[in-house]
Tab-separated table of C-alpha atoms in Angstrom:
chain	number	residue	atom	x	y	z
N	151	UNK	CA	103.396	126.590	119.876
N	152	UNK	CA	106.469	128.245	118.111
N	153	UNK	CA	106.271	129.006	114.418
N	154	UNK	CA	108.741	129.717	111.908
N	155	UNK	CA	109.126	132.296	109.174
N	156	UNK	CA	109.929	130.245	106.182
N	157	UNK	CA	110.076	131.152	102.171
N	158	UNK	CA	109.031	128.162	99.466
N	159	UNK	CA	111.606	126.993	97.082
N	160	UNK	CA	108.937	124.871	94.816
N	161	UNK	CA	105.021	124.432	95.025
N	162	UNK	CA	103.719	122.761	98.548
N	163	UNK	CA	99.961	121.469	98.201
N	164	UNK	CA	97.596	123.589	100.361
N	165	UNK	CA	100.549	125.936	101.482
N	166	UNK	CA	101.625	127.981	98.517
N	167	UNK	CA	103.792	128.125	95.864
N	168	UNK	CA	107.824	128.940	95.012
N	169	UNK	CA	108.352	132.343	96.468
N	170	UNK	CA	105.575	132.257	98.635
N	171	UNK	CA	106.542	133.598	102.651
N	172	UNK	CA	104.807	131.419	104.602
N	173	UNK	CA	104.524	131.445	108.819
N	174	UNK	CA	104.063	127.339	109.899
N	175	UNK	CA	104.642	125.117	113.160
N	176	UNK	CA	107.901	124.941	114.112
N	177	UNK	CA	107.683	120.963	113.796
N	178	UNK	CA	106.591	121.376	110.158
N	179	UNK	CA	109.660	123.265	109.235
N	180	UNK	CA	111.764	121.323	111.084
N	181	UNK	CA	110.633	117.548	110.030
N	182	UNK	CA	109.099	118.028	106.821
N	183	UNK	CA	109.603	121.377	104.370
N	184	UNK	CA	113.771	122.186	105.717
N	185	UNK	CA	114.943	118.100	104.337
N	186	UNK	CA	113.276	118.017	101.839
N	187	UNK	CA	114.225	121.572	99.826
N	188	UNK	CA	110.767	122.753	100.206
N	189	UNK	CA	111.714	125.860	101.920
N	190	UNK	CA	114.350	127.966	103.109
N	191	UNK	CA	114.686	129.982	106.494
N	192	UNK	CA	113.246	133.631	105.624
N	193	UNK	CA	116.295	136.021	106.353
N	194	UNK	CA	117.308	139.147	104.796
N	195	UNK	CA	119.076	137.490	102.043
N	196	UNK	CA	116.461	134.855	100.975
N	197	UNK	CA	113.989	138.218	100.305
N	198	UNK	CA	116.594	139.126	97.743
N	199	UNK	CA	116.493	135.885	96.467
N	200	UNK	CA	112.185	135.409	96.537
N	201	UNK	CA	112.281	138.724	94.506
N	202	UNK	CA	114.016	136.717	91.057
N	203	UNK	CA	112.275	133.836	91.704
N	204	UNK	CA	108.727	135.813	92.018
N	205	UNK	CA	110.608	137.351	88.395
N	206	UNK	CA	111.269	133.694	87.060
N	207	UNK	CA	107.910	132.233	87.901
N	208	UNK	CA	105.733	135.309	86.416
N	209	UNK	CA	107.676	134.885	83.028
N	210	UNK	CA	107.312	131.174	83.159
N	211	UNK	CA	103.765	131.185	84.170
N	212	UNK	CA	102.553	133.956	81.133
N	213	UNK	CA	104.184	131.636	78.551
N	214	UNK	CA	102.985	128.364	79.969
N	215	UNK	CA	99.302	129.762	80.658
N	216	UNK	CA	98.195	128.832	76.792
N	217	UNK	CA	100.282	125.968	76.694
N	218	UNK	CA	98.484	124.460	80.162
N	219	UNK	CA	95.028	125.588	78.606
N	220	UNK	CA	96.074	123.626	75.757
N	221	UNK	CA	97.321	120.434	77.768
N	222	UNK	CA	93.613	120.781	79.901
N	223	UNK	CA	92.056	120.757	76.360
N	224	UNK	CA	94.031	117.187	75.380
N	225	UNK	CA	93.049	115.742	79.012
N	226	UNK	CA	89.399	116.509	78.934
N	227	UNK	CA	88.350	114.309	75.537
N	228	UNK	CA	90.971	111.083	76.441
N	229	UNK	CA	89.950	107.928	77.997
N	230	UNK	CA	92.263	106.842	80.654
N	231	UNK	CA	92.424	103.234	81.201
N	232	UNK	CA	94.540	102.028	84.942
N	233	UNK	CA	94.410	98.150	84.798
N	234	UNK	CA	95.091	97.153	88.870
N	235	UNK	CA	95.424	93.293	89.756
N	236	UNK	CA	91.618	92.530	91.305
N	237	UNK	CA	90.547	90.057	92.813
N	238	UNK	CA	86.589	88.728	93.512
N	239	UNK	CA	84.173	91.705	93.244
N	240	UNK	CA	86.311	94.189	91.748
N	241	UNK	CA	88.150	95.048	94.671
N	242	UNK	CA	91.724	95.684	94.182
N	243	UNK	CA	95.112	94.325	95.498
N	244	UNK	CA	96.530	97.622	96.992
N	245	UNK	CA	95.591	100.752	95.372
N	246	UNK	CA	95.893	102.920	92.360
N	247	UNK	CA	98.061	105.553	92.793
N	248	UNK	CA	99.237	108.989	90.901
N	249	UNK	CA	102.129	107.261	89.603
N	250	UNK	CA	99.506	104.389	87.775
N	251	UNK	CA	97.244	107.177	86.828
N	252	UNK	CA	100.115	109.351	85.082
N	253	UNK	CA	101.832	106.353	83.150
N	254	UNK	CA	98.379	105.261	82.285
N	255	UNK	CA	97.641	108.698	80.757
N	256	UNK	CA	100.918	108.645	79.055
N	257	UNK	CA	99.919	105.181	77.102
N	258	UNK	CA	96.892	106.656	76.425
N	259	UNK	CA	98.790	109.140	74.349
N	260	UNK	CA	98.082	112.193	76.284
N	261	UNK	CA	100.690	114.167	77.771
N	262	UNK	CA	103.391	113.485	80.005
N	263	UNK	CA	102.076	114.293	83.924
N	264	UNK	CA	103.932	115.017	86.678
N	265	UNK	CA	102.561	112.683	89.566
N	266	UNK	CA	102.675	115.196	91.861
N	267	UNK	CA	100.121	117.181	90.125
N	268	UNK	CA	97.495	114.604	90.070
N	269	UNK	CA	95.267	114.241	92.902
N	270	UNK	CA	93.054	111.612	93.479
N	271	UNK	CA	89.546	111.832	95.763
N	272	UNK	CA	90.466	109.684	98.109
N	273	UNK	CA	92.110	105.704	97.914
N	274	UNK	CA	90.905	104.153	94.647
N	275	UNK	CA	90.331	100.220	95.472
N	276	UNK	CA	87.744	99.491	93.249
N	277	UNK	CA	87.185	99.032	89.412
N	278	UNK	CA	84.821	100.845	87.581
N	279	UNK	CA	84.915	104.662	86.913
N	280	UNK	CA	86.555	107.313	88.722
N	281	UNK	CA	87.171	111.012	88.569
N	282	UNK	CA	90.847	112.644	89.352
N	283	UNK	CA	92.068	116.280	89.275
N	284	UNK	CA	94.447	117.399	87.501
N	285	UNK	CA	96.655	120.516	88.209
N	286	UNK	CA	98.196	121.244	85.227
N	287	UNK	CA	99.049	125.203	86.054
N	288	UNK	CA	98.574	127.483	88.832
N	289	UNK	CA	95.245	128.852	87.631
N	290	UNK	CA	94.634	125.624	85.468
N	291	UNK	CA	92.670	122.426	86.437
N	292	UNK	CA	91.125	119.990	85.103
N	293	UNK	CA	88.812	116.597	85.628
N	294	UNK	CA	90.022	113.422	83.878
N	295	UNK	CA	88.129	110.655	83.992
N	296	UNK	CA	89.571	107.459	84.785
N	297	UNK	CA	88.507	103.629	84.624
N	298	UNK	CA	89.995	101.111	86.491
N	299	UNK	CA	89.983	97.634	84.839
N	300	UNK	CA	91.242	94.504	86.144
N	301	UNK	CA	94.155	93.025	84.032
């Protein structure tokens, strides 16, 4: 199996994040991270360019490290409420996804999430409680506790 050198333009779950040389399957590259602006082919001149954004992120990342601490803080005393459409036995019609979980949150009047940093356990088709992560920094994460109501 071939691999490819590559170097992440923005955060990939379970790979790294912007700035990060990675080596991955050739397929990988090709299909996935290369259309979608994940990642650019590592070359002499992308190292140039991983060097300021290495720069960028470590000044972003010390000013946003309190602010994330402080957005953890927020997420860990709210009550998140996702009402799903449920039929007999609290089992759901389709699923509730990041998206659902991050506009609840916002009506909840906690912050505004990012979808992409929420990750759920696994396929939430029940009511009833639940338990999410969320990534809100690098070295930040938090639980947020969710319930799922039918409505």
């Amino acid at each position: 199996m071939s691999t490819t050198k590559l170097i992440l333009t923005q955060e990939v779950t379970g790979l790294g994040s912007s700035g990060d040389t990675v080596e991955v399957k050739g397929g990988y590259a090709r299909n996935y991270l290369l259309p979608r602006g994940l990642a650019i082919v590592a070359s002499r001149g992308a190292e140039k360019q991983v060097e300021s954004l290495r720069r960028a992120r470590a000044t972003r990342e010390v000013r946003s490290l309190e602010e994330a601490q402080a957005v953890a803080g927020r997420l860990s005393g709210l009550t998140v409420r996702v009402p799903a459409r449920a039929g007999d036995g609290g089992r759901l019609f389709g699923r509730v996804t990041t998206a659902d979980v991050a506009a609840a949150v916002t009506a909840a009047g906690g912050p505004e999430l990012d979808r992409r940093r929420i990750e759920l356990p696994s396929s939430i088709k029940t009511t009833g409680q639940h338990t999410v992560t969320v990534r809100v920094h690098p070295e930040v994460t938090t639980q947020l506790a969710i319930e799922v109501v039918a409505g």
